[in-house]
mmCIF file of C-alpha atoms and ligand atoms in Angstrom:
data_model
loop_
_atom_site.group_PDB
_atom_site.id
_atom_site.type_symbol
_atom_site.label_atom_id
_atom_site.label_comp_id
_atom_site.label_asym_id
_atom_site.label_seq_id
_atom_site.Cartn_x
_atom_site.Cartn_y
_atom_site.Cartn_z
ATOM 1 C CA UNK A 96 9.630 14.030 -2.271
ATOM 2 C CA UNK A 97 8.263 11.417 0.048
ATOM 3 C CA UNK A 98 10.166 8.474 -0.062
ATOM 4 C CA UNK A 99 10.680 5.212 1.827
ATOM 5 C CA UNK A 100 10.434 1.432 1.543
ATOM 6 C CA UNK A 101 8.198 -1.489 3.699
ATOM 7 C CA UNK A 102 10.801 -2.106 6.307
ATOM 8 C CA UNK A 103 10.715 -4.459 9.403
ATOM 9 C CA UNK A 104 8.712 -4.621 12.170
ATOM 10 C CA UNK A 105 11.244 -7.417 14.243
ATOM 11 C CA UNK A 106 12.782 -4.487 16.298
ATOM 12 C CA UNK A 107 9.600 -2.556 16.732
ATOM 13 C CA UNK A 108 8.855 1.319 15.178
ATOM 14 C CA UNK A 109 12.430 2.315 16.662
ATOM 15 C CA UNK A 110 14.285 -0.580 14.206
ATOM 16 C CA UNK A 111 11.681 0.683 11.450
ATOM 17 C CA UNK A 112 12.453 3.838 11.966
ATOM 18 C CA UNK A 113 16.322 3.236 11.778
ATOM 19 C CA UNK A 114 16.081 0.786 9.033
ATOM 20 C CA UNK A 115 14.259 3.275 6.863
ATOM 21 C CA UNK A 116 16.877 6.457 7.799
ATOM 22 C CA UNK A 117 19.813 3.472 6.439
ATOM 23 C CA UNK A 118 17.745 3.756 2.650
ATOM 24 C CA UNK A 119 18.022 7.451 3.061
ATOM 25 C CA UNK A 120 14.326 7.399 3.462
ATOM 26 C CA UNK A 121 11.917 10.292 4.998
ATOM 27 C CA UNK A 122 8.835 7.916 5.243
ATOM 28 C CA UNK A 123 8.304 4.441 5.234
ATOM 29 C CA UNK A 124 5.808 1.328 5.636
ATOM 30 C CA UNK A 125 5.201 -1.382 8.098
ATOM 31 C CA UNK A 126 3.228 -4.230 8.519
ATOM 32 C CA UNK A 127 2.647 -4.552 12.717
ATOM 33 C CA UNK A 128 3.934 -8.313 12.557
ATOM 34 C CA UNK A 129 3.950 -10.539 9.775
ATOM 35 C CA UNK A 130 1.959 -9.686 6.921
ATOM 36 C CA UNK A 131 0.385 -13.596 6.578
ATOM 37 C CA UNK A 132 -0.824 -13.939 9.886
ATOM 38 C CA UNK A 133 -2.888 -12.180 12.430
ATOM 39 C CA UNK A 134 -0.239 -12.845 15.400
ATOM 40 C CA UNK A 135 0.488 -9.701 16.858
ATOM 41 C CA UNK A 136 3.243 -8.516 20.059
ATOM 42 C CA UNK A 137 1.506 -6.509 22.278
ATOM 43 C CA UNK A 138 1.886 -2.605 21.954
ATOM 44 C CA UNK A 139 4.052 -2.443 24.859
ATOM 45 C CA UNK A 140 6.646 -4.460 23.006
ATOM 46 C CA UNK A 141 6.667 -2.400 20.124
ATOM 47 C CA UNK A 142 9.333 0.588 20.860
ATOM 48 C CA UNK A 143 6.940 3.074 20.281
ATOM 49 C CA UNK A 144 7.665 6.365 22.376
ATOM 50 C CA UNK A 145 11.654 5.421 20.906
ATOM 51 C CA UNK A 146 10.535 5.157 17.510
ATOM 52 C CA UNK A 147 8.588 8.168 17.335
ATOM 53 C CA UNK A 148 11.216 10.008 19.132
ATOM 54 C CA UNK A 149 13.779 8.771 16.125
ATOM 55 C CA UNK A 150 11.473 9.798 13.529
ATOM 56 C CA UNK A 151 11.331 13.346 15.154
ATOM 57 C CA UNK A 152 15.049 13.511 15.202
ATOM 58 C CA UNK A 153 14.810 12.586 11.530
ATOM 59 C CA UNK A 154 12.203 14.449 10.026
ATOM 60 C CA UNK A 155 10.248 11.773 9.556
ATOM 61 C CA UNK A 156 6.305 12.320 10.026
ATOM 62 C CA UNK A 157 4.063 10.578 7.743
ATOM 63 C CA UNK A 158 4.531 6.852 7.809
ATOM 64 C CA UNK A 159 2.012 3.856 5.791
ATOM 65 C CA UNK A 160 0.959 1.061 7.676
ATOM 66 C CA UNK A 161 -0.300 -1.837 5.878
ATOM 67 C CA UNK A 162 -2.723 -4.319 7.090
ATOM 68 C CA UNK A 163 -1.888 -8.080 6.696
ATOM 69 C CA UNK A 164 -3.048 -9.705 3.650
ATOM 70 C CA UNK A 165 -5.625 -12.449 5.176
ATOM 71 C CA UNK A 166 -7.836 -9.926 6.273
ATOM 72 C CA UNK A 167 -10.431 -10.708 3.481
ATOM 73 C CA UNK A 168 -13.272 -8.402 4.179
ATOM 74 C CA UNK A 169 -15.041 -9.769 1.091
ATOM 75 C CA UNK A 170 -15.237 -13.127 2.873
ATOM 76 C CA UNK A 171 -18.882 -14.891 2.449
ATOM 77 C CA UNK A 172 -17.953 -17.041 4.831
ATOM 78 C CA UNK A 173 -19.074 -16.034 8.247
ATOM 79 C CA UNK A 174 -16.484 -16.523 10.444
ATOM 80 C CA UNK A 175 -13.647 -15.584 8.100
ATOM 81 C CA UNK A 176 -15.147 -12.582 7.646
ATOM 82 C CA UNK A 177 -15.989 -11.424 11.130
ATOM 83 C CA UNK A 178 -12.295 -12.548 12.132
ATOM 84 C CA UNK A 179 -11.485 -9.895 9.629
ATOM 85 C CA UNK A 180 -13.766 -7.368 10.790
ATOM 86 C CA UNK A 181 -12.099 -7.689 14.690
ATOM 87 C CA UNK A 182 -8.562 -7.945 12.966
ATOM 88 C CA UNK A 183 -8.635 -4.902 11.091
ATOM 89 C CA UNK A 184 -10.292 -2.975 14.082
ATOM 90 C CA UNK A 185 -7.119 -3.729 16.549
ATOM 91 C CA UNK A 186 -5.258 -3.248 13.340
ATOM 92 C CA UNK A 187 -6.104 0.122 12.901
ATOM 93 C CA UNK A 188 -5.169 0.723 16.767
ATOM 94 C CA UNK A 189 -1.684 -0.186 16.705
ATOM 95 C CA UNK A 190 -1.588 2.015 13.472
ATOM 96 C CA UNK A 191 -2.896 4.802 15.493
ATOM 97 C CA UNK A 192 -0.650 4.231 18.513
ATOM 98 C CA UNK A 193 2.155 4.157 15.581
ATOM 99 C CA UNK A 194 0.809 7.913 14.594
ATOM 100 C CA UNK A 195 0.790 6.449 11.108
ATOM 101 C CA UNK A 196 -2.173 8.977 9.399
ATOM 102 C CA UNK A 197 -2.476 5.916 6.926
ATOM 103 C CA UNK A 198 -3.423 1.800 6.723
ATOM 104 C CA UNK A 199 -3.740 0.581 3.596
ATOM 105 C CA UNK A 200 -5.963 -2.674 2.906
ATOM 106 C CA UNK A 201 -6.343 -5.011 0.231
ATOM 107 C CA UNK A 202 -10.566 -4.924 -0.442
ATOM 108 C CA UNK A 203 -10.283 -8.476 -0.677
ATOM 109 C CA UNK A 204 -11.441 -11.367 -2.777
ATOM 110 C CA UNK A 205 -15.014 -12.113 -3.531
ATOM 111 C CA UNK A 206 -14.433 -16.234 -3.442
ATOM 112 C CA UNK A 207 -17.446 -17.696 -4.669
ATOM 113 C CA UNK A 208 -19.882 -15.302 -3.852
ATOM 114 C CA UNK A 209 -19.948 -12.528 -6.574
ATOM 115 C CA UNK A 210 -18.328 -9.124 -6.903
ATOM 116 C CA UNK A 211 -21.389 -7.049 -6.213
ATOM 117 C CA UNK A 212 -21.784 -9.341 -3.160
ATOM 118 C CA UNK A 213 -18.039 -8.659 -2.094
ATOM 119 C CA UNK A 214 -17.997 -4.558 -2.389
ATOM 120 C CA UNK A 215 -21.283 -5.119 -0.316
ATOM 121 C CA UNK A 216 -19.802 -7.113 2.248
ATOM 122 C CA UNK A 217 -16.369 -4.781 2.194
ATOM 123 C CA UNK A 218 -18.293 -1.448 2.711
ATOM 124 C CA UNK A 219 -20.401 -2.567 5.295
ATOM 125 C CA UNK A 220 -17.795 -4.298 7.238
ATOM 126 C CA UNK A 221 -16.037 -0.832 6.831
ATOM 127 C CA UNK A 222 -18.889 0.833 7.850
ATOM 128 C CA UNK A 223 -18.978 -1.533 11.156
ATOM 129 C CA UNK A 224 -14.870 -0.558 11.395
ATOM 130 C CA UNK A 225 -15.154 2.909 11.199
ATOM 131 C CA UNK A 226 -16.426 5.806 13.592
ATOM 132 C CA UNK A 227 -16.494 9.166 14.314
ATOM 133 C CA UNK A 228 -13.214 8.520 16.582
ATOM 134 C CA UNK A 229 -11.247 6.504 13.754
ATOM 135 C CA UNK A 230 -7.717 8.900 13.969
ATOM 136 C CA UNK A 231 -6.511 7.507 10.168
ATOM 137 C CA UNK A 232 -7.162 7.208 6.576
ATOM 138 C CA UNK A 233 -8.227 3.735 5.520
ATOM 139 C CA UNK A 234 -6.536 3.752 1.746
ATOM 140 C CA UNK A 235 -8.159 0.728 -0.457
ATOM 141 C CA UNK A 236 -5.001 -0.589 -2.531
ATOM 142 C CA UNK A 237 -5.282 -0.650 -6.821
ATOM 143 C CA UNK A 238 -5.265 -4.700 -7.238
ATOM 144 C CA UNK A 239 -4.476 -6.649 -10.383
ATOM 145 C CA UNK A 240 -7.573 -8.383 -10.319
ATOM 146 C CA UNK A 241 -6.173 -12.222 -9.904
ATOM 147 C CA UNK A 242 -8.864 -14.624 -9.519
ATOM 148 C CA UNK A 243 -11.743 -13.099 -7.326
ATOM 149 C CA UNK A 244 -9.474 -9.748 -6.426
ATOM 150 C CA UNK A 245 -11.473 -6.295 -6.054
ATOM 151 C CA UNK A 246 -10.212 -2.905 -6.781
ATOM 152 C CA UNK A 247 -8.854 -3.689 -9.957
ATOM 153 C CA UNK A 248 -10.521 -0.771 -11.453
ATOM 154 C CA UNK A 249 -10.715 2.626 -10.037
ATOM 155 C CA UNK A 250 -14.498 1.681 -10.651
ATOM 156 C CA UNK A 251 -14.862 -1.169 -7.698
ATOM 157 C CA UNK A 252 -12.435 1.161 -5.574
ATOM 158 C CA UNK A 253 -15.448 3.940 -5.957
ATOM 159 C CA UNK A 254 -18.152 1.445 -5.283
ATOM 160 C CA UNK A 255 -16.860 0.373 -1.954
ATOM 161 C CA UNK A 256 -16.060 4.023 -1.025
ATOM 162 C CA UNK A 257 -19.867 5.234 -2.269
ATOM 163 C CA UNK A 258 -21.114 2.961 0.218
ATOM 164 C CA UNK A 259 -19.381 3.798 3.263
ATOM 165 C CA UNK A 260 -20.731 6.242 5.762
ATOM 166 C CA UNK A 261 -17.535 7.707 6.671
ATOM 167 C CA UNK A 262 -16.055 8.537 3.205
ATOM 168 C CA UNK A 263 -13.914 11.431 4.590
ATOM 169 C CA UNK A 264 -12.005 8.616 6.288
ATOM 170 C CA UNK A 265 -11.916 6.540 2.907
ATOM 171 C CA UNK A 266 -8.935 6.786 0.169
ATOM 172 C CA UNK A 267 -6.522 5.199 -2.243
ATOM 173 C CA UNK A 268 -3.132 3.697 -2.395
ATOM 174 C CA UNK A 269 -1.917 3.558 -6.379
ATOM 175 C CA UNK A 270 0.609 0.888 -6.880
ATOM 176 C CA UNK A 271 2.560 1.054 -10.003
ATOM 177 C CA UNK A 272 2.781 -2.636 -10.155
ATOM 178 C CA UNK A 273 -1.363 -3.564 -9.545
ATOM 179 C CA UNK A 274 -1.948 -0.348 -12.079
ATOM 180 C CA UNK A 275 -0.020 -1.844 -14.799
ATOM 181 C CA UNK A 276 -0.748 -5.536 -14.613
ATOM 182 C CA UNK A 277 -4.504 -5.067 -14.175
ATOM 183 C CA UNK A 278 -4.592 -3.163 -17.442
ATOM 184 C CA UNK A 279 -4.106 0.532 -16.753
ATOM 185 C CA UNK A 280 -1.191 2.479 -19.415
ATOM 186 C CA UNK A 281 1.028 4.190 -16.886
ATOM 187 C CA UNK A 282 3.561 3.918 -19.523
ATOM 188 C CA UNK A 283 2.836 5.393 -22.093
ATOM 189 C CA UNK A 284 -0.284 7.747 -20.516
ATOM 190 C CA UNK A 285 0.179 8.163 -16.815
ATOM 191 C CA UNK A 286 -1.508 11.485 -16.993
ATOM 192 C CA UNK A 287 -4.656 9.928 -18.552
ATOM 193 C CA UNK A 288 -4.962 6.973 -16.103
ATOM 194 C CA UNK A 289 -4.646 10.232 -13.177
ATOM 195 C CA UNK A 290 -7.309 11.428 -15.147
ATOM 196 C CA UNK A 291 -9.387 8.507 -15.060
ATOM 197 C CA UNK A 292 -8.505 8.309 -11.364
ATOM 198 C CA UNK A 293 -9.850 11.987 -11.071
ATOM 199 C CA UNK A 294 -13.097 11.297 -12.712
ATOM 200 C CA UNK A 295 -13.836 8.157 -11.291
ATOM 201 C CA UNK A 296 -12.732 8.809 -7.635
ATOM 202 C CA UNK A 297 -11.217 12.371 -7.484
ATOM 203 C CA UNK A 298 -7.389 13.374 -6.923
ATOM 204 C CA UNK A 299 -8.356 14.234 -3.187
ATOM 205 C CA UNK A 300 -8.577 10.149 -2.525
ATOM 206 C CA UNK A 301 -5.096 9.347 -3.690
ATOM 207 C CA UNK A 302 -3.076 9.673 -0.527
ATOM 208 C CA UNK A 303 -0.425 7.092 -1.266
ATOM 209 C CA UNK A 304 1.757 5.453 -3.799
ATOM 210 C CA UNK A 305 3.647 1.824 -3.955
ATOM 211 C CA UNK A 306 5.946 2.336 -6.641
ATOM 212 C CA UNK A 307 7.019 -0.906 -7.886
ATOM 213 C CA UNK A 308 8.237 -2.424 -11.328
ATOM 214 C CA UNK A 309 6.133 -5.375 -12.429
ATOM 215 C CA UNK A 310 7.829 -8.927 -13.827
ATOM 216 C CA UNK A 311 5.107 -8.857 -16.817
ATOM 217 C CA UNK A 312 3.372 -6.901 -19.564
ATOM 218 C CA UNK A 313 0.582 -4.649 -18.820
ATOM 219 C CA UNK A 314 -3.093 -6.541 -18.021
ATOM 220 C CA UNK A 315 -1.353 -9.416 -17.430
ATOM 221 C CA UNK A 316 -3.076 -10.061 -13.869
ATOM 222 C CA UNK A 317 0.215 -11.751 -12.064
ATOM 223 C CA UNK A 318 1.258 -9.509 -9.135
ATOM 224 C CA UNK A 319 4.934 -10.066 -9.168
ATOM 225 C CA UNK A 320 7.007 -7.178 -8.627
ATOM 226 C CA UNK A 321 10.483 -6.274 -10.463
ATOM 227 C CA UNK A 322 13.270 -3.863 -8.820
ATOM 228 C CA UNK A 323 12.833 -0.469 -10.456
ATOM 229 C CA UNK A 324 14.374 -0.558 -14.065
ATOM 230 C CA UNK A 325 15.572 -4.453 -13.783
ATOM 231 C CA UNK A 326 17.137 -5.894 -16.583
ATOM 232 C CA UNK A 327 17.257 -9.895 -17.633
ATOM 233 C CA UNK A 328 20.559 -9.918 -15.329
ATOM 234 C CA UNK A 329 18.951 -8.981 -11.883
ATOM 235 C CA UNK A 330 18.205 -12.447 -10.405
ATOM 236 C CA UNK A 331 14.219 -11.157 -9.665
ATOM 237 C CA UNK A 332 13.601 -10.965 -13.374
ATOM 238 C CA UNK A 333 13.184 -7.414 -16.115
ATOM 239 C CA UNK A 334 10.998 -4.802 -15.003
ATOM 240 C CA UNK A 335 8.341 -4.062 -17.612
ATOM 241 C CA UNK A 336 7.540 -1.431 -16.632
ATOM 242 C CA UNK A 337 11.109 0.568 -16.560
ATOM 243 C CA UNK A 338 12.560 3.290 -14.404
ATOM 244 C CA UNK A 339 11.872 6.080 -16.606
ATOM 245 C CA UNK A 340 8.037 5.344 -15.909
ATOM 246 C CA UNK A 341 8.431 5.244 -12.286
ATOM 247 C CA UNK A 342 10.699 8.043 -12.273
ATOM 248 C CA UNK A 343 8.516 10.470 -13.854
ATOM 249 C CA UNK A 344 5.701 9.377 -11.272
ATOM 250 C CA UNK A 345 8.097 9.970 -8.729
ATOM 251 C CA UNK A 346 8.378 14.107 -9.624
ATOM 252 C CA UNK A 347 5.010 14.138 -10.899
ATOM 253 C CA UNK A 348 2.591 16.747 -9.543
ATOM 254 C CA UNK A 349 0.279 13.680 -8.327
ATOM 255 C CA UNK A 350 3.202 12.570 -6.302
ATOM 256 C CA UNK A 351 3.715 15.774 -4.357
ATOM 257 C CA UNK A 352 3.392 15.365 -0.862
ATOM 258 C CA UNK A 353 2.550 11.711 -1.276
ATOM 259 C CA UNK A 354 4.182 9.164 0.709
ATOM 260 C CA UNK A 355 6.359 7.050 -2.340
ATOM 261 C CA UNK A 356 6.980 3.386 -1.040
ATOM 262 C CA UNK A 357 9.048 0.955 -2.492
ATOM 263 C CA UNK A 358 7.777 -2.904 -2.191
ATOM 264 C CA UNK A 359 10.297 -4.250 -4.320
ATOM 265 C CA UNK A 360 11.615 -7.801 -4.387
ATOM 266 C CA UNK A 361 14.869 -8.369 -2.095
ATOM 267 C CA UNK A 362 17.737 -10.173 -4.229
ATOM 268 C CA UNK A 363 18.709 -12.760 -1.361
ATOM 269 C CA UNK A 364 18.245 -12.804 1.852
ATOM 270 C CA UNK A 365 20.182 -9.932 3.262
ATOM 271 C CA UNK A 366 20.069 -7.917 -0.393
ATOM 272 C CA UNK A 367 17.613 -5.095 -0.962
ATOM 273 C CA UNK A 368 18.510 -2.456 -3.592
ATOM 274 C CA UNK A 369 15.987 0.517 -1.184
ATOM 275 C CA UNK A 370 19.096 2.771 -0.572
ATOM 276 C CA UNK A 371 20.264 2.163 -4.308
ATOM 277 C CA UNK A 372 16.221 3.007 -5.357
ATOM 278 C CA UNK A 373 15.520 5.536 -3.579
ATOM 279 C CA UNK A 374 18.847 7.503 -4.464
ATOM 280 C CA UNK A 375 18.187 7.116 -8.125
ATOM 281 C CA UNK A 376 14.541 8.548 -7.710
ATOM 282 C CA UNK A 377 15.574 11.307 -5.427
ATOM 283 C CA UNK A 378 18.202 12.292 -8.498
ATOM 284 C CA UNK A 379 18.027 15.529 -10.408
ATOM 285 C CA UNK A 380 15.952 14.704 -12.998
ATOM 286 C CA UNK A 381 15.951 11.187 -11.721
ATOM 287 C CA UNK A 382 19.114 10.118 -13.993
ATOM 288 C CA UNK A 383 19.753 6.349 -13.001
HETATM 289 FE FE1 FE B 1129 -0.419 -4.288 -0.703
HETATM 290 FE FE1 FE B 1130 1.384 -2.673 -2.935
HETATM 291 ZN ZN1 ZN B 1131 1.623 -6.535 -5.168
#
């Protein structure tokens, strides 16, 4: 099993690296800075021959970088949207220098343009993005579908992909969380909604998971995640989804050889529960 968490960036890919091998982790996720803004520390500053080095050491080789959440490359406006076009470019450089085989994006939010409009504008700004040189996987993340989202359905995630050039360098990231709030039973019929994902897109495009509880009922559109299994006493809220779920995702056959990364919420301030997660999961038969 692949399994990690989104860890920090503050000490560069060597205090990633480290931070990830503390949760007992043998992949994990980074953002390159902070995931709300575009400012970035120069490569240089980034502890990258170290961090790679550290992975080695640790048998970690397949890491997830994830793009910052501005980048709206369903944008009609202009200048937003060329800002995103340049951002995501030097985005997908420091992911390369990082080795990371993967960046996942959020499609982005049509606004008030329409969705057709958006998935145009998002395939041909990836199409502008990508070339015969691009070293990673661009994986489009499952969204819930709040306000103007795309890629709530596996549907809008194939509509983008159909009209890039590249699509060999095109793919998915399933998160549990998105999945189930946007509608989809993972619950009760995970192996149908793969099978939706295999009609609609094909099991070859699903090259990572977030696995994530969600804070509300399925379709429910809110985006909040819950700590695997949470009950009313965790201060984050009850999972809705429940570890058993997540757990049998975790062994499935769809999970095999997928990197597995945790986004759940942090109790406090210094309080995740990644090492405590990513035990359970790793369990025998995934007994909490
Ligand atoms: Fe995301
Ligand atoms: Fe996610
Ligand atoms: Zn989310």
């Amino acid at each position: 099993m692949l399994i990690g968490s989104h860890v920090s960036i503050s000490d560069g890919l060597l205090g990633a690296a480290k931070e990830a091998v503390s949760y007992g982790a043998n992949t994990f996720m980074v953002y390159t800075g902070a995931p709300q803004n575009t400012r970035r520390k120069s490569l240089d500053k980034l502890k990258i021959p170290e961090g790679l080095e550290y992975m080695k050491e640790h048998g970690i080789n397949e890491i997830v970088v994830h793009a910052p959440y501005i980048v709206n490359l369903a944008s009609p406006n202009s200048s937003t949207y060329e800002l995103a076009i340049e951002f995501l470019a030097e985005e997908i450089r420091r992911a390369e220098a990082f080795k990371s085989p993967y960046i996942v994006v959020h499609p982005g939010a049509y606004t008030d343009s329409s969705l057709d409009e958006g998935i145009e504008r998002i395939a041909n700004a990836l199409n502008k993005i990508l070339s015969e040189d691009t070293n990673i996987t661009i994986c489009l993340e499952t969204m819930v579908g709040k306000g103007t989202e795309i890629g709530k359905t596996f549907e809008e995630l194939r509509d983008i992909i159909d009209r890039v050039d590249l699509k060999e360098k095109m793919a998915v990231c399933l998160d549990t969380c998105h999945a189930h709030d946007s509608g989809y039973d993972i619950i009760n019929d995970f192996d149908g909604v793969m099978g939706q994902f295999d009609k609609v897109l094909s099991l070859d495009k699903l090259k990572v998971f977030h696995l994530n509880g969600s804070l509300n009922a399925r379709g429910a559109r809110k985006d909040r995640h819950a700590n695997l299994g949470a009950n009313e006493d965790n201060p984050r809220g009850k999972d809705h989804i429940g570890f058993e779920t997540i757990c049998k995702i975790a062994h499935s056959k769809y999970a095999e050889g997928r990197p597995l990364i945790l986004e759940t919420p942090w109790l406090d301030a210094k309080t995740n529960l990644y090492r405590e997660e990513i035990a359970a999961l790793k369990a025998p038969g995934g007994a909490k």
